[in-house]
Amino acid sequence: MNPPLLPGVCRMQMGVFFSMRTRTRLALVSLALWGTSSSLPAVSAAAVRFTGNRSIPAEVLEKHLRTKQVLVEELAEADPGTLDRTARLVRFLYQERGYPLARAGWSVDAGGVEIGINEGPRAGLGMVVFEGNQNFSAERLLETLDLDQLDFNRLEAGLERLRALYRDSGFLQVTIGEPRVEVVERTERDDFPIPFRSAMRQRVRLTVPVAEGEVFHFGTVERHPECSELEYPEEGQLYQASRLARLRERLLRCFFERGQMVRDLQVTESLRPGPPVVDVQVAARLLPPLEIARIEFEGNHRFPDGFYRRELELEEQQLLDPRKLETSLGRLLATGVLTRLDRDDVELSVRDPLLVDITIRLHERQPRKIEFSLSPDGLGGLEMGLLYTVFNALGLGERLGLEMKVGSHTSEVAVSAASRYFLGTQIPAALALRFFRRNTAFRLPGVEEPLARLIERDSWGFEGGGSYRITQPQSVRLAYSFEQLRRPQRSRHFVLHPSWEYRASGAAQSTSLALGERFSLLDAEERFGSLRSDLILARRRPPGRLDLRTADFRFHFSYAHFFGRAEPLFERLHRDEDELRTFALTAGPWAEVPGEGIQPVGGDLLWSFSSDYQLPLRRNVSLVPFFDIGMNRASSGLQPGAIVGTTNGVLRAALGAELRFRPSPRLPTARLIAAWRPLRLDALLLTASGKARLRESPFALKIAF
């Protein structure tokens, strides 16, 4: 055998191995192939034809093969391996369409290539029978198998779940045998079109043999000396394969937090003679401290190498630290110019005993992007948005944007510019600036009518901010805005908001502590001002990640002091999308104001705590139980005549769950929120004009994005 042919031969042998395994597990019947061995020469005929396909037209077969990257017009000159794969794909299609005993093969004659098909009877899944199950009921096994139709891919996945169920219950040596497929006839009754008519139908009887074996317990469990503080299985406990999987993850995290690279980690199971006991040994081979020789990027066609290098915490001629590597990947993804980036895109090549080369494969976005959005606007209406973004047009790593919004109540046009580094240099100072023109018109019925004056606005202005990264987790920020209002009154509004933030980011969550001061000045007929202090402690998952099992929380404390004889209502209301998710908590207390009737007066002291736990259901669906509690109080600076009654400082609490769904990474996450609110506002106000009842419903249901 010539050496250049060796890789190809290895690939062929692996392909035969998987093919044989698939046939054994899926077919469960004998396959009569019209083709022979690979000793046949390559086909040179010009015709390809299907025979025996009574139920599926040739056009459908050709279309299906095309989706699997097999072109029928090229099969006339294909090699035997390609023809074998074509026959398997045809057979799998028939099995998916309800022909469990379908066979397919190929042959070559003077007329060309013939794909012969023996469809067999059509039969849906009728019953699943388990043999040998003594410790689990058939109902429990059926629920775990989760098979409502004869789909062999789903059958294979279901068998793996059965093995995992047994191995997590102590049955280390469980054997799930090869299922047997039989087509049987049985009598069934029709409900439609003729009720209660009996008919004989062919159905598939699937028999799954199970050999449970003995129940095992843990024996001696070795502790790794560098991670001995972790939770290890105890001697005598029931054997569970999932506990060893979690132990492996904890060991990797333990080494990672110590800045150590693992060459090989083995959690070995050994059966002890005598009673069914499993001893566990932990062996880890750690790499010595490695010096980074080179850092290279692949796939950076639209942005220069220096644009990405300034995001790295790693530097050449320094020791490799896996924590800095993970942080660097997060910062690269945060630039917004990559579609994805994960650990599989990083290649470490060790050359010499203590040198390593790092190659990072990048998946860049197009330099221009158009996004369209449609979502509720928070005011009971809809809002459509169009955003056009250009990346790195000036060569400074900047992002330029044009944004247009049209909604039931709001229309807005804005242009923006943002840069993660000061004028494209290495200085870690981010800048952003946005000019806008906004018009909002809104009406609220009944007692909430005063809020319309808060929401209605016709204005133009600009807003922006900057941040400077002191160290990797610490940064200072400065936000500012100017708004020229023409409605509800002619005025100018200035806001200055400095803050400090400490953020520790991990692979699944980030924990942050933020302190901020917000100074606001409204220049109208009279000047009003406010100074608000905020403290926020939060732990959050990355936005849009519905596949992570995490527990998150957010605590917020805010206190405001007002200057002037009276302050505008929109300064007293603390509008924050992250506050209690089912309450209008930020509306603050309600009171009677002379000449104005009943209206919210806003608060100057607010605290809230929100916690939730995300349970992934599928890749893009998760269930999030939550608990929220908080309070808003008005204690000073109220308008003359305002009487704060039983609505001041009302404690609110909600217990419920969210169903989150994100069908595509390009779309926002849809949230269906349902909650029971045991603590809520339910007050009777005595006013000059009579009585008014303010009452929040004990149950809440809302949709958010």
XYZ file of C-alpha atoms in Angstrom, residues 16-676:
661
model
C -17.846 1.008 6.973
C -17.836 0.704 10.757
C -20.537 3.334 11.246
C -22.522 1.969 8.322
C -22.538 -1.531 9.782
C -23.500 -0.188 13.189
C -26.348 1.813 11.699
C -27.638 -1.142 9.690
C -27.533 -3.394 12.725
C -29.435 -0.969 14.929
C -31.880 0.405 12.393
C -32.750 -2.247 9.862
C -33.332 -5.301 12.016
C -34.132 -7.019 8.744
C -31.971 -8.538 6.032
C -31.052 -6.190 3.165
C -30.900 -7.609 -0.316
C -28.531 -5.358 -2.239
C -28.476 -5.565 -5.998
C -24.960 -4.097 -6.071
C -21.877 -6.135 -5.311
C -18.547 -5.321 -3.722
C -16.205 -2.405 -4.295
C -14.307 -4.479 -6.840
C -16.618 -3.145 -9.546
C -15.153 -0.451 -11.759
C -16.499 3.088 -11.773
C -19.781 3.391 -13.645
C -19.557 5.043 -17.005
C -23.113 4.643 -18.282
C -25.225 7.689 -18.994
C -28.586 6.734 -17.452
C -29.807 6.585 -13.825
C -33.241 5.149 -13.104
C -35.352 4.214 -10.050
C -37.377 0.995 -10.023
C -39.942 -0.307 -7.550
C -40.833 3.161 -6.211
C -44.624 2.966 -6.236
C -45.277 5.406 -3.364
C -42.616 8.084 -3.813
C -42.109 9.615 -7.289
C -38.633 9.782 -8.761
C -38.753 13.584 -8.643
C -39.215 13.492 -4.856
C -36.360 11.015 -4.487
C -34.066 13.225 -6.580
C -34.983 16.292 -4.518
C -34.327 14.436 -1.265
C -30.929 13.230 -2.488
C -30.057 16.748 -3.584
C -30.614 17.997 -0.023
C -28.038 15.375 1.062
C -25.499 16.667 -1.508
C -26.072 13.755 -3.907
C -26.777 14.778 -7.522
C -28.608 12.073 -9.480
C -27.172 13.260 -12.803
C -23.681 12.525 -11.482
C -24.445 8.988 -10.230
C -23.809 7.514 -13.677
C -20.076 7.972 -13.113
C -20.045 7.594 -9.343
C -17.890 5.147 -7.412
C -19.444 2.198 -5.531
C -19.107 3.959 -2.161
C -21.283 6.849 -3.364
C -23.861 4.420 -4.744
C -23.969 2.570 -1.403
C -24.623 5.870 0.380
C -27.342 6.754 -2.149
C -29.131 3.456 -1.493
C -28.983 4.024 2.262
C -30.421 7.532 1.917
C -33.298 6.203 -0.183
C -33.988 3.465 2.378
C -33.944 5.953 5.278
C -36.424 8.183 3.429
C -38.837 5.303 3.029
C -38.498 4.381 6.691
C -39.262 7.986 7.661
C -42.381 7.824 5.450
C -43.684 4.759 7.313
C -42.156 1.817 5.421
C -40.123 0.100 8.182
C -39.054 -2.901 6.074
C -38.048 -0.944 2.979
C -34.949 -2.128 1.117
C -32.823 -0.357 -1.474
C -29.787 -1.275 -3.528
C -28.068 -0.538 -6.805
C -26.870 -2.394 -9.859
C -25.064 -1.576 -13.097
C -26.010 -2.882 -16.513
C -25.760 -1.805 -20.095
C -28.542 0.710 -19.581
C -26.783 2.542 -16.780
C -27.331 2.613 -12.994
C -30.488 1.196 -11.451
C -31.550 2.114 -7.899
C -33.833 -0.773 -6.979
C -36.385 -0.351 -4.207
C -38.519 -2.902 -2.374
C -40.941 -0.756 -0.360
C -42.535 -3.473 1.746
C -45.734 -2.808 3.696
C -46.595 0.586 5.041
C -47.192 0.521 8.774
C -47.130 3.073 11.572
C -45.900 2.422 15.078
C -48.474 0.320 16.854
C -46.917 -0.803 20.113
C -43.620 -0.870 21.993
C -42.918 -3.898 24.191
C -40.074 -4.207 26.709
C -38.609 -7.566 27.694
C -36.646 -8.118 30.900
C -37.539 -4.872 32.724
C -38.085 -5.654 36.399
C -37.181 -2.431 38.235
C -38.880 0.062 35.924
C -42.430 -0.166 34.655
C -43.178 -0.225 30.954
C -44.937 3.145 31.334
C -41.769 4.730 32.776
C -39.630 3.278 29.995
C -42.099 4.416 27.322
C -42.038 7.929 28.743
C -38.231 7.924 28.624
C -38.095 6.456 25.114
C -40.447 9.234 23.884
C -41.263 7.589 20.547
C -44.661 8.288 18.971
C -43.727 7.256 15.431
C -41.212 4.939 13.818
C -38.280 7.314 13.402
C -34.992 5.423 13.656
C -32.956 8.517 14.522
C -35.298 9.250 17.412
C -35.235 5.558 18.344
C -31.441 5.647 18.714
C -31.644 8.765 20.892
C -34.383 7.168 22.987
C -32.293 4.047 23.589
C -29.468 6.254 24.865
C -31.912 7.873 27.297
C -32.933 4.418 28.523
C -29.301 3.530 29.194
C -28.793 6.821 31.035
C -31.911 6.173 33.149
C -30.615 2.797 34.275
C -27.028 3.985 34.825
C -28.327 6.824 36.990
C -30.180 4.300 39.136
C -27.227 2.042 39.916
C -27.452 -0.390 36.981
C -23.927 0.039 35.680
C -23.943 -3.061 33.445
C -27.355 -2.557 31.856
C -27.636 -3.774 28.274
C -30.280 -2.472 25.896
C -30.442 -5.050 23.121
C -31.118 -4.525 19.429
C -34.829 -3.735 18.954
C -36.838 -6.146 16.840
C -39.237 -4.768 14.247
C -42.268 -6.803 13.198
C -45.193 -5.806 11.025
C -48.395 -7.304 12.439
C -52.065 -6.940 11.641
C -54.486 -5.906 14.302
C -58.103 -4.849 14.519
C -58.737 -1.139 15.046
C -61.884 0.925 15.293
C -62.509 4.072 13.286
C -64.008 7.244 14.670
C -64.134 8.882 11.237
C -65.628 8.739 8.642
C -67.691 5.765 9.894
C -67.745 5.658 13.709
C -67.074 2.331 15.429
C -66.223 0.537 12.173
C -63.622 -2.171 12.679
C -60.800 -2.694 10.199
C -57.605 -4.726 9.968
C -54.485 -2.564 9.704
C -50.788 -3.239 9.574
C -48.820 -1.838 12.480
C -45.238 -2.077 13.704
C -44.551 -4.022 16.867
C -41.243 -2.833 18.348
C -39.676 -5.121 20.937
C -36.825 -3.752 23.088
C -34.904 -6.360 25.139
C -33.443 -5.141 28.436
C -30.864 -6.907 30.622
C -30.751 -4.816 33.806
C -27.974 -6.567 35.723
C -27.084 -5.891 39.365
C -27.418 -2.667 41.351
C -24.025 -1.068 42.022
C -22.879 1.297 44.766
C -19.822 3.508 45.039
C -16.774 2.039 46.740
C -13.592 3.966 47.373
C -13.352 7.315 45.579
C -9.946 8.941 45.194
C -9.742 12.688 45.680
C -7.398 14.751 43.564
C -4.972 16.508 45.950
C -5.306 19.906 44.232
C -9.123 19.811 44.200
C -9.889 17.786 47.305
C -12.437 20.359 48.532
C -14.916 19.405 45.798
C -17.984 17.273 46.451
C -17.078 13.642 45.643
C -19.391 10.609 45.763
C -19.297 8.929 49.167
C -18.613 5.238 49.741
C -21.835 3.238 49.933
C -23.933 5.687 47.915
C -25.953 4.446 44.937
C -23.957 4.533 41.734
C -25.025 7.357 39.384
C -23.275 8.057 36.098
C -24.455 11.681 36.149
C -22.597 12.294 39.430
C -19.333 11.277 37.789
C -20.079 13.546 34.823
C -20.672 16.473 37.199
C -17.478 15.572 39.084
C -15.524 15.767 35.845
C -16.988 19.213 35.089
C -16.156 20.441 38.596
C -12.580 19.178 38.291
C -12.096 21.000 34.990
C -13.532 24.173 36.525
C -11.287 23.749 39.569
C -8.143 23.531 37.421
C -9.395 26.416 35.286
C -9.856 28.687 38.306
C -6.279 27.896 39.330
C -5.053 28.919 35.889
C -3.919 25.386 34.997
C -4.268 23.740 31.583
C -5.342 20.080 31.565
C -3.756 17.754 29.018
C -5.803 14.733 30.037
C -8.421 14.113 32.737
C -9.671 10.608 33.458
C -12.384 9.569 35.910
C -11.954 5.788 35.834
C -14.493 3.255 37.095
C -13.213 -0.112 38.400
C -15.420 -3.040 39.375
C -14.328 -4.693 42.610
C -14.654 -8.501 42.843
C -17.434 -9.669 45.098
C -20.357 -7.368 45.891
C -21.392 -4.998 43.055
C -19.169 -2.042 43.995
C -17.530 0.592 41.767
C -14.232 2.182 42.789
C -13.449 5.570 41.217
C -9.974 6.878 40.459
C -9.209 10.414 39.313
C -6.100 11.021 37.228
C -5.174 14.373 35.706
C -2.161 15.265 33.628
C -1.548 18.987 33.778
C 0.465 20.936 31.285
C 3.466 22.795 32.665
C 3.353 26.613 32.481
C 3.440 27.408 28.751
C 4.786 30.551 27.185
C 2.804 31.995 24.278
C 4.989 32.042 21.177
C 2.477 33.333 18.619
C -1.140 34.484 18.473
C -2.704 34.321 15.016
C -6.148 35.002 13.567
C -7.853 33.188 10.711
C -10.853 34.449 8.769
C -10.312 38.182 9.433
C -11.016 39.435 5.924
C -12.892 42.648 6.777
C -11.147 43.932 9.886
C -7.399 44.289 10.430
C -5.386 42.116 12.784
C -4.790 45.003 15.174
C -8.547 45.531 15.558
C -8.819 42.128 17.257
C -5.484 42.105 19.109
C -6.445 45.034 21.313
C -9.337 42.933 22.717
C -6.993 40.221 23.968
C -5.927 39.862 27.573
C -3.208 37.507 26.357
C 0.100 38.704 24.957
C 2.961 36.953 23.236
C 5.990 36.105 25.383
C 3.695 35.729 28.418
C 2.486 32.595 30.219
C -0.775 31.085 28.988
C -3.622 31.625 31.457
C -6.926 29.888 30.521
C -8.896 32.506 32.462
C -7.473 35.294 30.317
C -8.150 33.213 27.211
C -11.830 32.845 28.103
C -12.109 36.561 28.910
C -10.484 37.407 25.578
C -13.025 35.314 23.687
C -15.856 37.136 25.445
C -14.380 40.519 24.561
C -13.902 39.514 20.926
C -17.544 38.467 20.710
C -18.623 41.734 22.400
C -17.215 43.754 19.491
C -20.391 42.926 17.560
C -18.538 42.148 14.325
C -18.539 38.343 14.766
C -21.448 36.000 14.205
C -20.153 33.452 16.742
C -17.030 32.454 18.649
C -16.594 29.485 20.975
C -13.854 27.213 22.298
C -13.948 25.044 19.179
C -12.642 28.060 17.246
C -9.452 28.152 19.330
C -6.558 25.848 18.473
C -3.594 25.404 20.832
C -0.449 23.938 19.262
C 2.315 23.000 21.708
C 5.755 23.142 20.111
C 8.847 22.534 22.149
C 8.224 21.616 25.764
C 7.167 25.050 26.992
C 5.963 27.027 23.931
C 2.423 27.206 22.541
C 0.888 28.807 19.442
C -2.714 30.067 19.610
C -4.864 30.238 16.476
C -8.309 31.862 16.697
C -10.764 31.265 13.840
C -13.089 34.235 13.312
C -16.525 34.277 11.701
C -17.047 37.876 10.659
C -20.307 39.621 9.902
C -20.938 41.470 6.721
C -19.612 45.067 6.973
C -23.184 46.301 6.534
C -26.239 44.977 8.290
C -29.971 45.691 8.091
C -32.219 44.613 10.949
C -36.010 44.750 11.162
C -37.972 44.426 14.396
C -41.620 44.224 15.405
C -42.527 44.196 19.088
C -44.848 45.683 21.734
C -43.840 49.197 22.773
C -44.741 48.882 26.462
C -47.708 51.248 26.047
C -50.224 48.778 24.720
C -49.284 49.177 21.063
C -46.834 47.877 18.483
C -43.560 49.321 17.291
C -41.722 48.591 14.036
C -38.046 49.387 13.710
C -35.454 49.446 10.947
C -31.732 49.665 11.791
C -28.957 50.052 9.221
C -25.442 49.538 10.605
C -22.021 49.984 9.002
C -18.917 48.565 10.695
C -15.428 50.069 10.451
C -16.277 52.480 7.634
C -13.620 54.976 8.841
C -11.076 52.317 9.777
C -11.364 53.103 13.496
C -13.286 49.991 14.501
C -16.389 52.160 14.826
C -20.050 51.383 14.269
C -22.316 53.870 12.436
C -26.064 53.456 12.493
C -29.291 54.889 11.092
C -32.414 53.990 13.048
C -36.096 54.541 12.261
C -39.049 53.571 14.454
C -42.761 53.823 13.759
C -45.313 52.671 16.313
C -48.822 53.049 17.625
C -47.705 55.952 19.816
C -44.097 56.827 18.931
C -42.106 57.777 15.853
C -38.356 58.370 15.962
C -35.408 58.895 13.636
C -31.837 58.702 14.947
C -28.239 58.501 13.761
C -25.526 57.094 15.985
C -21.816 56.405 16.165
C -19.925 54.203 18.625
C -16.342 53.085 19.089
C -14.913 50.623 21.634
C -11.519 52.373 21.611
C -10.674 56.063 21.540
C -10.346 57.035 17.850
C -9.090 53.584 16.920
C -6.092 53.671 19.289
C -5.184 51.214 22.034
C -6.678 53.474 24.730
C -9.547 51.453 26.336
C -12.044 54.329 26.228
C -15.390 53.669 24.518
C -17.377 56.560 23.059
C -20.953 56.768 21.778
C -23.095 59.586 20.402
C -26.674 59.559 19.138
C -28.832 62.338 17.624
C -32.587 61.815 17.605
C -35.925 63.337 16.666
C -38.837 61.865 18.647
C -42.614 62.333 18.729
C -44.848 60.487 21.242
C -48.621 60.837 21.578
C -50.599 58.746 24.061
C -53.885 58.730 25.918
C -54.739 56.754 29.050
C -58.359 56.286 30.174
C -59.841 57.279 33.503
C -57.697 57.751 36.555
C -54.430 57.300 34.642
C -55.026 60.326 32.406
C -52.279 62.439 34.078
C -49.731 59.912 32.884
C -50.469 60.996 29.306
C -48.783 64.336 30.009
C -45.759 62.422 31.236
C -45.499 60.252 28.145
C -46.473 62.725 25.431
C -43.461 64.486 23.988
C -42.256 66.262 20.877
C -38.521 66.780 21.086
C -35.098 66.554 19.516
C -31.697 66.197 21.100
C -28.636 64.073 21.528
C -27.382 61.518 24.004
C -24.216 59.595 24.433
C -21.604 58.424 26.828
C -18.162 57.113 27.376
C -16.432 54.518 29.498
C -12.848 53.886 30.525
C -11.635 50.446 31.597
C -9.429 50.871 34.659
C -8.716 47.145 34.952
C -10.359 44.181 33.280
C -13.275 43.960 35.775
C -13.479 47.688 36.682
C -14.645 50.592 34.558
C -15.969 54.111 34.999
C -18.745 55.480 32.816
C -20.231 58.846 31.991
C -23.614 59.206 30.288
C -25.082 62.517 29.202
C -28.084 63.790 27.274
C -29.693 67.000 26.104
C -33.313 67.205 24.967
C -35.178 70.210 23.583
C -38.910 69.756 24.228
C -41.757 71.506 22.407
C -44.531 69.507 24.038
C -45.977 69.219 26.711
C -44.105 72.472 27.489
C -41.216 74.321 25.936
C -38.183 73.411 27.982
C -34.676 72.054 27.928
C -33.615 68.989 29.827
C -30.009 68.126 30.815
C -28.867 64.838 32.362
C -25.421 63.859 33.595
C -24.865 60.344 34.932
C -21.409 59.177 36.137
C -21.079 55.608 37.430
C -18.584 52.940 38.466
C -18.981 49.237 37.718
C -17.196 46.065 38.737
C -18.024 43.092 36.515
C -16.661 39.561 36.834
C -17.591 37.542 33.751
C -17.636 33.783 33.431
C -18.631 31.312 30.759
C -22.269 31.120 31.908
C -22.869 34.255 34.026
C -21.510 37.656 34.923
C -21.698 39.278 38.362
C -21.668 43.065 38.581
C -21.763 45.800 41.196
C -22.636 49.310 39.985
C -22.752 52.643 41.797
C -24.102 55.733 40.062
C -25.172 59.346 40.538
C -27.661 60.946 38.159
C -28.020 64.703 38.021
C -30.975 66.117 36.074
C -31.875 69.746 35.355
C -35.049 70.939 33.633
C -34.976 74.547 32.374
C -38.586 75.666 31.823
C -40.646 78.487 33.384
C -38.990 77.404 36.584
C -35.849 75.389 37.034
C -36.123 71.978 38.653
C -33.369 69.581 39.539
C -32.859 66.145 41.016
C -29.956 64.053 42.250
C -30.497 60.294 42.296
C -28.136 57.688 43.785
C -28.290 54.061 42.633
C -26.740 50.805 43.804
C -27.248 47.677 41.677
C -25.922 44.200 42.459
C -26.752 41.599 39.815
C -25.804 38.223 38.453
C -27.008 37.525 34.936
C -26.715 35.038 32.112
C -25.641 36.239 28.651
C -28.600 37.789 26.804
C -30.382 35.409 24.472
C -28.791 32.240 25.935
C -31.741 29.930 26.591
C -29.606 26.769 26.764
C -27.958 27.567 30.117
C -29.196 26.273 33.486
C -28.495 29.257 35.752
C -29.830 31.054 38.819
C -29.844 34.863 38.467
C -30.757 37.763 40.722
C -30.831 41.561 40.763
C -30.982 43.926 43.756
C -31.579 47.638 43.218
C -31.631 50.474 45.756
C -32.302 54.061 44.688
C -32.754 57.362 46.547
C -33.472 60.769 45.020
C -33.320 64.348 46.308
C -35.191 67.119 44.478
C -34.397 70.835 44.156
C -36.911 73.589 43.471
C -40.394 74.394 44.664
C -41.911 71.619 42.558
C -40.462 68.936 40.389
C -41.878 67.422 37.174
C -43.542 64.089 37.433
C -41.229 62.390 34.933
C -38.295 63.056 37.289
C -40.068 61.445 40.229
C -40.978 58.314 38.268
C -38.132 55.833 38.126
C -38.684 53.997 34.864
C -36.508 50.895 34.670
C -37.243 47.869 32.488
C -35.447 45.580 34.944
C -37.681 46.327 37.925
C -40.470 43.984 39.057
C -41.664 42.389 35.837
C -45.430 42.305 36.463
C -45.922 45.553 38.447
C -46.066 49.220 37.589
C -43.892 49.667 40.658
C -42.126 52.684 39.251
C -45.383 54.643 39.104
C -44.911 55.158 42.812
C -47.645 56.251 45.253
C -50.950 57.795 44.097
C -52.471 60.918 45.650
C -54.960 63.736 45.108
C -53.479 66.956 43.762
C -55.677 70.104 43.806
C -56.877 70.884 40.322
C -55.353 67.709 38.949
C -57.411 64.942 40.560
C -55.882 61.583 41.393
C -52.488 60.998 39.849
C -49.221 59.215 40.598
C -46.812 61.461 42.499
C -43.724 59.305 42.088
C -41.259 58.264 44.747
C -37.829 59.180 45.964
C -36.913 55.865 47.612
C -37.067 52.554 45.795
C -35.758 49.053 46.418
C -36.440 45.839 44.549
C -35.161 42.276 44.436
C -35.744 39.888 41.532
C -34.573 36.299 41.273
C -35.172 33.539 38.750
C -33.891 30.126 37.699
C -33.686 29.152 34.032
C -34.516 25.566 33.033
C -33.713 24.820 29.370
C -36.460 22.758 27.738
C -35.084 22.706 24.221
C -32.299 24.518 22.424
C -34.348 27.690 21.941
C -37.007 27.319 24.678
C -36.633 27.665 28.432
C -38.844 27.836 31.514
C -37.919 30.481 34.114
C -39.600 30.375 37.560
C -39.146 33.703 39.365
C -39.818 35.632 42.550
C -39.963 39.457 42.677
C -40.450 41.794 45.628
C -40.043 45.550 46.058
C -41.398 48.892 47.268
C -41.497 52.554 46.203
C -42.028 55.396 48.723
C -42.500 59.161 48.558
C -41.075 60.876 51.641
C -40.101 64.417 50.604
C -40.440 67.098 47.962
C -44.108 66.502 47.113
C -46.133 69.133 45.364
C -48.164 71.399 47.667
C -51.501 69.834 48.474
C -50.503 66.303 47.551
C -51.860 63.835 50.096
C -50.110 60.496 50.043
C -52.516 57.897 51.405
C -52.510 54.138 51.692
C -50.716 53.763 48.345
C -47.379 54.980 49.720
C -44.695 52.362 50.339
C -46.904 49.412 49.430
C -44.904 46.196 49.366
C -45.379 44.262 46.145
C -44.438 40.621 45.521
C -45.018 38.215 42.656
C -44.406 34.491 42.199
C -44.624 32.997 38.733
C -42.840 31.704 35.676
C -41.753 32.823 32.234
C -41.761 30.795 29.050
C -38.967 32.168 26.855
C -38.697 31.415 23.145
C -36.156 32.544 20.596
C -36.645 30.886 17.198
C -33.561 32.479 15.643
C -30.442 34.357 16.849
C -31.563 37.237 14.638
C -34.855 37.613 16.526
C -35.509 38.906 20.055
C -36.488 36.560 22.857
C -40.259 36.360 23.311
C -41.394 36.106 26.945
C -44.776 34.850 28.131
C -45.021 35.843 31.808
C -47.629 34.488 34.229
C -47.622 35.404 37.926
C -49.576 35.265 41.159
